[in-house]
Amino acid sequence: MTPPFSKLLIANRGEIAVRVIRACREMGIATVAVFSEADREALHVLLADEAVPIGPAPAAQSYLSTEKLIAAARATGAQAVHPGYGFLAENASFADACATAGLVFIGPPPAAVRAMGDKMAARRVAASLGVPVVPGVSEAVTDDKDAARIAEDVGYPVMLKAVMGGGGKGMRLVHRREDLAGALRTARSEAGAAFGDASVYIERYLAAPRHVEIQILADAHGSTVHLGERECSIQRRHQKLIEESPSPGVDAELRRRMGAAACRLAAAVGYVNAGTAEFLVDARGSFYFLEMNARLQVEHPVTELVTGRDLVREQLRIAAGEKLGYGQEDIAWSGAAIECRINAEDPDQGFLPSPGRITRLSAPAGPWVRNDSGVYAGYTVPRYYDTLMAKLIVWAPDREAAVARMDRALGEYQVGGIRSTIPVLRRILRHPDFVAGRLDTQFMERLDDATVPGRHRTVALIAAALAAYERAGREIPPAPAPTVGPWARLGRPGSSGSRPR
Amino acid sequence: MTPPFSKLLIANRGEIAVRVIRACREMGIATVAVFSEADREALHVLLADEAVPIGPAPAAQSYLSTEKLIAAARATGAQAVHPGYGFLAENASFADACATAGLVFIGPPPAAVRAMGDKMAARRVAASLGVPVVPGVSEAVTDDKDAARIAEDVGYPVMLKAVMGGGGKGMRLVHRREDLAGALRTARSEAGAAFGDASVYIERYLAAPRHVEIQILADAHGSTVHLGERECSIQRRHQKLIEESPSPGVDAELRRRMGAAACRLAAAVGYVNAGTAEFLVDARGSFYFLEMNARLQVEHPVTELVTGRDLVREQLRIAAGEKLGYGQEDIAWSGAAIECRINAEDPDQGFLPSPGRITRLSAPAGPWVRNDSGVYAGYTVPRYYDTLMAKLIVWAPDREAAVARMDRALGEYQVGGIRSTIPVLRRILRHPDFVAGRLDTQFMERLDDATVPGRHRTVALIAAALAAYERAGREIPPAPAPTVGPWARLGRPGSSGSRPR
Amino acid sequence: MKFETQLDGAVVPVEVTGDGSRYRVTLGGNALEVDARPTGAGGWSLLLGRASFAAGVSEEEGGVFVVDVDGETYSIRVEEETRYIIRTRGGGAAARGQILKAPMPGRVVMVEVTVGQAVAPGDGLVILEAMKMENEFKASVAGTVKEIRVEAGQAVNPGDVLVVVE
Amino acid sequence: MKFETQLDGAVVPVEVTGDGSRYRVTLGGNALEVDARPTGAGGWSLLLGRASFAAGVSEEEGGVFVVDVDGETYSIRVEEETRYIIRTRGGGAAARGQILKAPMPGRVVMVEVTVGQAVAPGDGLVILEAMKMENEFKASVAGTVKEIRVEAGQAVNPGDVLVVVE
């Protein structure tokens, strides 16, 4: 195989930068990492062929700086830029800047990015193609009286959404008409702060839908295929925690219909490269288009494992102008894949971020276990970027075996020094609704209600006491605080430096 | 799925014990590890539900003690015993002892083990079924005159092989008739010492054949299927280093013929469970049966990755009396898989064993990379057992991509504190013959002749010098040896405890 | 050596004796023989009789040991018994106020209270941003805001005092 | 600080100056700026200009540093320059004999020579067994066996002297 490029710059960090570096290495493409001052020791820097510093830790001064990224690409002679996800991945101006600098942007054409970035415009395209959308308006509501009338038409409860939104910001669920005005105010304020555009629109709220998305690939020669769906209903505050493919709620016929809808949408906006159409699916199996993500998704590996197709490799081939070389009839699905997101968050404290040094890291391995990680033992997770550390992905011939395999793999995973989502992921995996495939976007609320006693309390107490005991034997402990009175001078076993028996 | 057993004992150690534990955990089967005094901290002990000590480090007093293994199974209430490979895996008496103790032995019936353990008998069975064998005699040669006559008939060069042999012991290649008597003497002596049976037989020597084996699965209800071949020609001293499936030298027609031959052989001896028929394939694509391995092979994962079937799970299901549930027409192959053996050996010093503490371990990960390991960072590889630490396995849609992926993965693999086969594996992967699929059992001799200069000498020198520099800054170096004369008192930078600049 | 362990509000006395790899651990009155081996970087292999566990133990501030075992995580405060007695007696009349400390490195987005303000449990005190997530920290007691030691935009480190409520 | 590095028989002088993470390494006359960070457990991230390398460095006995980089392994002896000069001058007339030491823990299978026996380079001296493999150690010089310090069946540790040839 002749590499489609000789050198590529990855305008990202963390596990996705590592993912792209690995694909490039396998294709014979030299890689350029960029890094902020917080990321000199990040894994993507260690693994790349070259690494270029691009400024201070805050992303606005580094990973979001078009100027520095283009300069780094020029300085290293890179021919192409992969934006990963997040940061500048769906920023049409960045794609423009790459083109201007003579760099191939690994993603859709700027026009398609723009067409899909405006959620209202995307809704209108969908509606015009006969792809169902959630009932609501296809234009921003600026007037509160209009909003009240529309909400009545659509029917409460309604959802307010930012026109340029994503990631849950600027979203508000409104149950009663008297709450509408206040919700409009806060939604507009959040949207303005987050996206520089305060416009919001109104949609009917679907209770407990599934969140299902379709992966598409389109080449620059007019071929578009879909690679089936991903079930992404396990979310907390609109952040996905577990994804899988196929969806237990999608059969071959629904897959065909949703896939065809996604391909029609892509073709209509001149989409090229990898993209994802997001849908809500209600309990009756009706689906509603939400938006198109003009980038590689975090959860792309589950699609890779059931189709056997390397999506990053396909992105690079497509961006280089190659033809897909296969049609929809060549896409076959085999088995079931599940992904769990290993985030630096403390699920026991409301998912509080948990940056810091990883003192111990033991990743699962063995048959059909894939770990896409951006961290290593001894690495310090910086406080500046998102909490995703790694993605644990498994494949098995069927969903039941995949759930069992993921459960096994999570049991082997240990991250010490900071907290991770591993315990809550295991609780989800063992929840009867998850096991049965009864998934919807309200799942996490049901989980929070379930009290789950730990199974290994005694072992944990023993391990903690042994660690304390061995530590006491090694060190002279600090004296107790001086304010506590006469007890302070009494028997202090452990202070002699030798271990008391 | 109802687990076929509630509890299973693994009569083995290392990566294969870990492999079996993982399969059991995914099936809901509780696991019992056994460990010698050298293995208290081994990974299989850490991962099992229960662990039972079975004696001193030497295998003869622990892993080869039928009595201790049966006692451990009884004490823990295990219902079944998985022997792994090596140790007692092909010991019919152990299988008998399990049956007597009411334990299910995960492997073929003792009669089939015995039938295949005698290489001469297996040859005769093959010949009677019309499965080609390497030209030679099907009985042990006891008389040197008979031997001379047979060797003339077969034609020099000839190979002497131990009747009860395996692993290269008792094998001698004889090029000229005047060397025959001496070779017979040493082959008999080695065979007697290794297998307790000095019988040897004579075979025609095939120059530079491929070593190709067929995986079969047979249930207790008369169904036998094959799962295609594994190419195992990359060997050093009859020890496999790299295996792959499919073989670049086997096409669908040859696979069908070899597969059918393997199934006929298995059926003829009443074989049940997983087994492997080994063949030599010459340059013209003719194949010759060598022997049947009545156990799981080290290299089973490459077959798993191209067929999507979990061989350990299948072994357990079959042993529990379940039906295969599929036929030959349901077996499909997809893509290409390669396995590299990460051994504790120093390829720069003639593959000298390298036991000791692993101070640093960084295993590759990411898309379609599987690491089946029996070690971890901080673990001490004991000197008592074989050198296999881990198996690195990759899958890709085709062989070229699989080779590139393996090369990428080996580049990420670092084992510090002891030596490993990683550097030589990478040299093999990059050899033009390997890349082109020109494999035969003489490959390693060609590799040894190739001088390969390192590509990173300068970087290595810098890293070593920096490590020495930082170490000097941290420590007061020991004084030079006192015998070297007046120089000893002169300028000793670095001895002040602070770092000289 | 005697310890008091605290997990989810429960206090369990644990006594440990032994050496090297063989320990006797008495936990809530039950004595257990434990074969425990450190496996590096805070890892422990424990054999309780034949039952095998691989636990990871990390020590955090304040004598808290975080234990990972079989996909579960436990935060356990372990104190030598005498110290525990001293602390709980000496601090028997522990101030009923709240000293809100930063649990992680981050940046103050907003201080939601002013000095002198009365707060009830659950009232927001400070919003901290870290890893692109905003996290609100609330009053755990009723009282009056006595001190505010940070302002919006300021970077904080774990353990930094943010707000004091009396 | 000046070092002499030895790799595959070649001696390369290397000078290192610098601090923390920025170093200047002068290697065979070429000065390179190196940004080097330890990443834990002997790992180093090196930036030579923009070129990035992740190297693993383990120290073995005798000042030998084993460097793993990109799937390659190098054994490099590093000596502070003065020590190197002392050693090579002091030992200029190094004995031409051979002191065969065990390179690994193992068990002696066979001693193939007797004291007083003449040996030529390549003659087998001792067979050691470790990890189920037998390994023959051969004479590297012509000479006479002066001492045999082990016998068949004996367990040996790395560095134990097995045979001395003069």
Coordinates of N, CA, C and O in Angstrom, one line a residue, chain D residues 38-125:
Chain D
P38 N 11.7 12.2 32.5 CA 11.4 10.9 33.0 C 9.9 10.7 33.1 O 9.2 11.5 33.5
T39 N 9.4 9.5 32.6 CA 8.0 9.2 32.6 C 7.7 8.1 33.6 O 6.5 7.6 33.5
G40 N 8.6 7.8 34.4 CA 8.3 6.7 35.4 C 8.9 5.4 35.1 O 8.9 5.0 33.9
A41 N 9.4 4.7 36.1 CA 9.9 3.3 36.0 C 10.9 3.2 34.9 O 10.9 2.2 34.2
G42 N 11.8 4.2 34.8 CA 12.9 4.1 33.8 C 12.5 4.6 32.4 O 13.3 4.5 31.5
G43 N 11.3 5.0 32.2 CA 10.9 5.6 30.9 C 11.4 7.0 30.8 O 11.4 7.8 31.7
W44 N 11.7 7.4 29.6 CA 12.2 8.7 29.2 C 11.4 9.2 28.0 O 11.4 8.4 27.0
S45 N 11.0 10.4 28.0 CA 10.5 11.0 26.7 C 11.6 12.0 26.3 O 12.0 12.9 27.0
L46 N 12.1 11.8 25.1 CA 13.2 12.6 24.6 C 12.7 13.4 23.4 O 12.1 12.8 22.5
L47 N 12.9 14.7 23.4 CA 12.7 15.5 22.2 C 14.1 16.0 21.7 O 14.7 16.7 22.4
L48 N 14.5 15.5 20.5 CA 15.7 16.0 19.9 C 15.3 17.0 18.8 O 14.9 16.5 17.7
G49 N 15.3 18.2 19.2 CA 14.6 19.2 18.3 C 13.1 18.8 18.3 O 12.5 18.7 19.4
R50 N 12.5 18.5 17.2 CA 11.1 18.1 17.2 C 10.9 16.5 17.2 O 9.8 16.0 17.4
A51 N 12.0 15.8 16.9 CA 11.9 14.4 16.9 C 11.7 13.8 18.2 O 12.4 14.1 19.2
S52 N 10.6 13.0 18.3 CA 10.2 12.4 19.6 C 10.5 11.0 19.8 O 10.3 10.2 18.8
F53 N 11.1 10.6 20.9 CA 11.4 9.2 21.2 C 10.9 8.8 22.6 O 11.1 9.6 23.5
A54 N 10.4 7.7 22.8 CA 10.1 7.2 24.1 C 11.0 6.0 24.4 O 10.9 5.0 23.7
A55 N 12.0 6.2 25.3 CA 13.0 5.2 25.5 C 12.8 4.7 26.9 O 12.4 5.4 27.9
G56 N 13.0 3.4 27.1 CA 13.1 2.8 28.4 C 14.5 2.5 28.8 O 15.2 1.9 27.9
V57 N 14.9 2.9 30.0 CA 16.3 2.6 30.3 C 16.3 1.8 31.6 O 15.7 2.2 32.6
S58 N 17.0 0.7 31.6 CA 17.2 -0.1 32.8 C 18.7 -0.2 33.1 O 19.5 -0.4 32.2
E59 N 19.1 0.0 34.3 CA 20.5 -0.2 34.7 C 20.8 -1.6 35.1 O 20.1 -2.2 35.9
E60 N 21.8 -2.2 34.5 CA 22.3 -3.5 34.9 C 23.6 -3.4 35.6 O 24.1 -2.3 35.8
E61 N 24.1 -4.5 36.0 CA 25.4 -4.5 36.8 C 26.5 -3.9 35.9 O 26.5 -4.0 34.7
G62 N 27.5 -3.3 36.5 CA 28.7 -2.9 35.8 C 28.5 -1.7 34.9 O 29.2 -1.5 33.9
G63 N 27.5 -0.8 35.3 CA 27.3 0.4 34.6 C 26.8 0.2 33.2 O 26.9 1.1 32.4
V64 N 26.1 -0.9 33.0 CA 25.5 -1.1 31.7 C 24.1 -0.6 31.7 O 23.3 -1.0 32.6
F65 N 23.7 0.2 30.8 CA 22.4 0.7 30.6 C 21.7 0.0 29.4 O 22.3 0.1 28.3
V66 N 20.6 -0.6 29.7 CA 19.9 -1.3 28.6 C 18.8 -0.3 28.1 O 17.9 0.1 28.9
V67 N 18.8 0.1 26.9 CA 17.9 1.0 26.3 C 16.9 0.4 25.3 O 17.4 -0.2 24.4
D68 N 15.6 0.5 25.6 CA 14.6 0.0 24.6 C 14.1 1.3 23.9 O 13.6 2.2 24.6
V69 N 14.1 1.2 22.6 CA 13.5 2.4 21.9 C 12.9 1.8 20.6 O 13.6 1.1 19.8
D70 N 11.6 2.0 20.4 CA 11.0 1.7 19.1 C 11.3 0.2 18.7 O 11.6 0.0 17.6
G71 N 11.1 -0.7 19.7 CA 11.3 -2.1 19.4 C 12.7 -2.6 19.3 O 12.9 -3.7 19.0
E72 N 13.7 -1.7 19.5 CA 15.1 -2.1 19.5 C 15.6 -2.0 20.9 O 15.2 -1.3 21.7
T73 N 16.6 -2.9 21.1 CA 17.3 -2.9 22.5 C 18.8 -2.7 22.3 O 19.4 -3.4 21.5
Y74 N 19.3 -1.8 23.1 CA 20.8 -1.6 23.1 C 21.3 -1.7 24.5 O 20.8 -1.2 25.4
S75 N 22.5 -2.4 24.6 CA 23.2 -2.6 25.8 C 24.4 -1.6 25.8 O 25.3 -1.9 25.0
I76 N 24.4 -0.6 26.6 CA 25.4 0.4 26.5 C 26.1 0.5 27.9 O 25.5 0.8 28.9
R77 N 27.4 0.4 27.8 CA 28.2 0.6 29.1 C 28.5 2.1 29.1 O 29.1 2.6 28.2
V78 N 28.2 2.7 30.2 CA 28.5 4.2 30.4 C 29.4 4.3 31.6 O 29.1 3.9 32.7
E79 N 30.5 5.0 31.3 CA 31.5 5.2 32.4 C 31.8 6.7 32.4 O 32.0 7.3 31.4
E80 N 31.9 7.3 33.6 CA 32.4 8.6 33.7 C 33.8 8.6 33.1 O 34.6 7.6 33.4
E81 N 34.2 9.6 32.4 CA 35.4 9.6 31.6 C 36.6 9.2 32.4 O 37.4 8.4 32.0
T82 N 36.8 9.9 33.6 CA 38.0 9.7 34.4 C 38.1 8.2 34.8 O 39.2 7.6 34.7
R83 N 36.9 7.6 35.2 CA 36.9 6.2 35.6 C 37.3 5.4 34.4 O 38.0 4.4 34.5
Y84 N 36.8 5.7 33.2 CA 37.1 4.9 32.0 C 38.6 5.0 31.8 O 39.3 3.9 31.5
I85 N 39.2 6.2 31.9 CA 40.7 6.3 31.7 C 41.4 5.5 32.7 O 42.3 4.7 32.3
I86 N 41.0 5.6 34.0 CA 41.7 4.8 35.0 C 41.6 3.3 34.7 O 42.6 2.6 34.7
R87 N 40.4 2.9 34.4 CA 40.2 1.5 34.2 C 41.0 1.0 33.0 O 41.6 -0.1 33.1
T88 N 40.9 1.7 31.9 CA 41.6 1.2 30.7 C 43.1 1.3 30.9 O 43.8 0.5 30.3
R89 N 43.6 2.4 31.5 CA 45.0 2.4 31.8 C 45.4 1.4 32.8 O 46.4 0.6 32.6
G90 N 44.8 1.4 33.9 CA 45.1 0.5 35.0 C 45.0 -1.0 34.5 O 45.9 -1.8 34.9
G91 N 44.1 -1.2 33.7 CA 43.9 -2.6 33.2 C 44.4 -2.8 31.8 O 43.9 -3.7 31.1
G92 N 45.3 -1.9 31.4 CA 45.8 -2.0 30.1 C 46.3 -3.4 29.7 O 46.1 -3.8 28.6
A93 N 47.0 -4.0 30.7 CA 47.5 -5.3 30.4 C 46.5 -6.3 31.0 O 46.8 -7.2 31.8
A94 N 45.3 -6.2 30.6 CA 44.2 -7.0 31.1 C 44.6 -8.5 30.9 O 45.1 -8.8 29.8
A95 N 44.3 -9.3 31.9 CA 44.6 -10.7 31.7 C 43.9 -11.2 30.5 O 42.8 -10.9 30.2
R96 N 44.7 -12.1 29.7 CA 44.0 -12.6 28.5 C 43.2 -13.8 28.8 O 42.7 -14.4 27.8
G97 N 43.0 -14.2 30.0 CA 42.2 -15.3 30.3 C 40.7 -15.0 30.3 O 40.3 -14.0 29.8
Q98 N 39.9 -16.0 30.8 CA 38.5 -15.8 30.8 C 38.0 -16.2 32.1 O 38.3 -17.3 32.6
I99 N 37.2 -15.4 32.7 CA 36.5 -15.7 34.0 C 35.0 -15.9 33.6 O 34.3 -14.9 33.3
L100 N 34.6 -17.1 33.4 CA 33.2 -17.4 33.0 C 32.3 -17.3 34.2 O 32.4 -18.0 35.2
K101 N 31.3 -16.3 34.1 CA 30.4 -16.1 35.2 C 29.0 -16.5 34.7 O 28.7 -16.4 33.5
A102 N 28.1 -16.9 35.6 CA 26.7 -17.2 35.2 C 26.0 -15.9 34.8 O 26.0 -15.0 35.6
P103 N 25.4 -15.8 33.6 CA 24.8 -14.6 33.2 C 23.3 -14.6 33.7 O 22.6 -13.6 33.6
M104 N 22.9 -15.7 34.3 CA 21.5 -15.8 34.8 C 21.4 -16.8 35.9 O 22.3 -17.6 36.0
P105 N 20.3 -16.8 36.7 CA 20.2 -17.8 37.6 C 19.9 -19.1 36.9 O 19.2 -19.1 35.9
G106 N 20.4 -20.3 37.4 CA 20.1 -21.5 36.8 C 20.7 -22.7 37.5 O 21.1 -22.5 38.7
R107 N 20.8 -23.8 36.9 CA 21.3 -25.0 37.5 C 22.4 -25.6 36.5 O 22.2 -25.6 35.3
V108 N 23.5 -26.0 37.1 CA 24.6 -26.6 36.3 C 24.2 -28.0 35.8 O 23.9 -28.8 36.7
V109 N 24.1 -28.2 34.5 CA 23.8 -29.5 34.0 C 25.0 -30.3 33.9 O 25.1 -31.5 34.3
M110 N 26.1 -29.7 33.4 CA 27.3 -30.5 33.2 C 28.5 -29.5 33.1 O 28.4 -28.4 32.6
V111 N 29.6 -30.0 33.7 CA 30.9 -29.3 33.5 C 31.7 -30.1 32.5 O 31.9 -31.3 32.7
E112 N 32.0 -29.4 31.4 CA 32.5 -30.2 30.2 C 34.1 -30.3 30.2 O 34.6 -30.9 29.3
V113 N 34.7 -29.6 31.2 CA 36.2 -29.6 31.2 C 36.7 -30.0 32.6 O 35.9 -30.1 33.6
T114 N 37.9 -30.3 32.7 CA 38.6 -30.6 34.0 C 39.7 -29.6 34.2 O 40.2 -29.0 33.3
V115 N 40.1 -29.5 35.5 CA 41.2 -28.5 35.8 C 42.5 -29.0 35.1 O 42.8 -30.2 35.1
G116 N 43.1 -28.1 34.5 CA 44.4 -28.4 33.8 C 44.2 -28.7 32.3 O 45.2 -28.7 31.5
Q117 N 42.9 -28.9 31.9 CA 42.7 -29.2 30.5 C 42.9 -28.0 29.6 O 42.6 -26.8 30.0
A118 N 43.5 -28.2 28.4 CA 43.7 -27.1 27.5 C 42.4 -26.9 26.7 O 41.8 -27.9 26.3
V119 N 42.1 -25.6 26.5 CA 40.9 -25.4 25.7 C 41.2 -24.4 24.6 O 42.1 -23.6 24.7
A120 N 40.4 -24.5 23.5 CA 40.5 -23.6 22.4 C 39.2 -22.8 22.3 O 38.2 -23.2 22.9
P121 N 39.3 -21.6 21.7 CA 38.0 -20.8 21.6 C 36.9 -21.6 21.0 O 37.2 -22.3 20.0
G122 N 35.7 -21.6 21.6 CA 34.6 -22.3 21.0 C 34.4 -23.6 21.7 O 33.3 -24.2 21.6
D123 N 35.4 -24.1 22.5 CA 35.2 -25.3 23.2 C 34.2 -25.1 24.3 O 34.2 -24.1 25.0
G124 N 33.3 -26.1 24.5 CA 32.3 -26.0 25.6 C 32.9 -26.1 26.9 O 33.9 -26.9 27.2
L125 N 32.5 -25.2 27.9 CA 33.0 -25.3 29.2 C 31.9 -25.8 30.2 O 32.2 -26.8 30.9

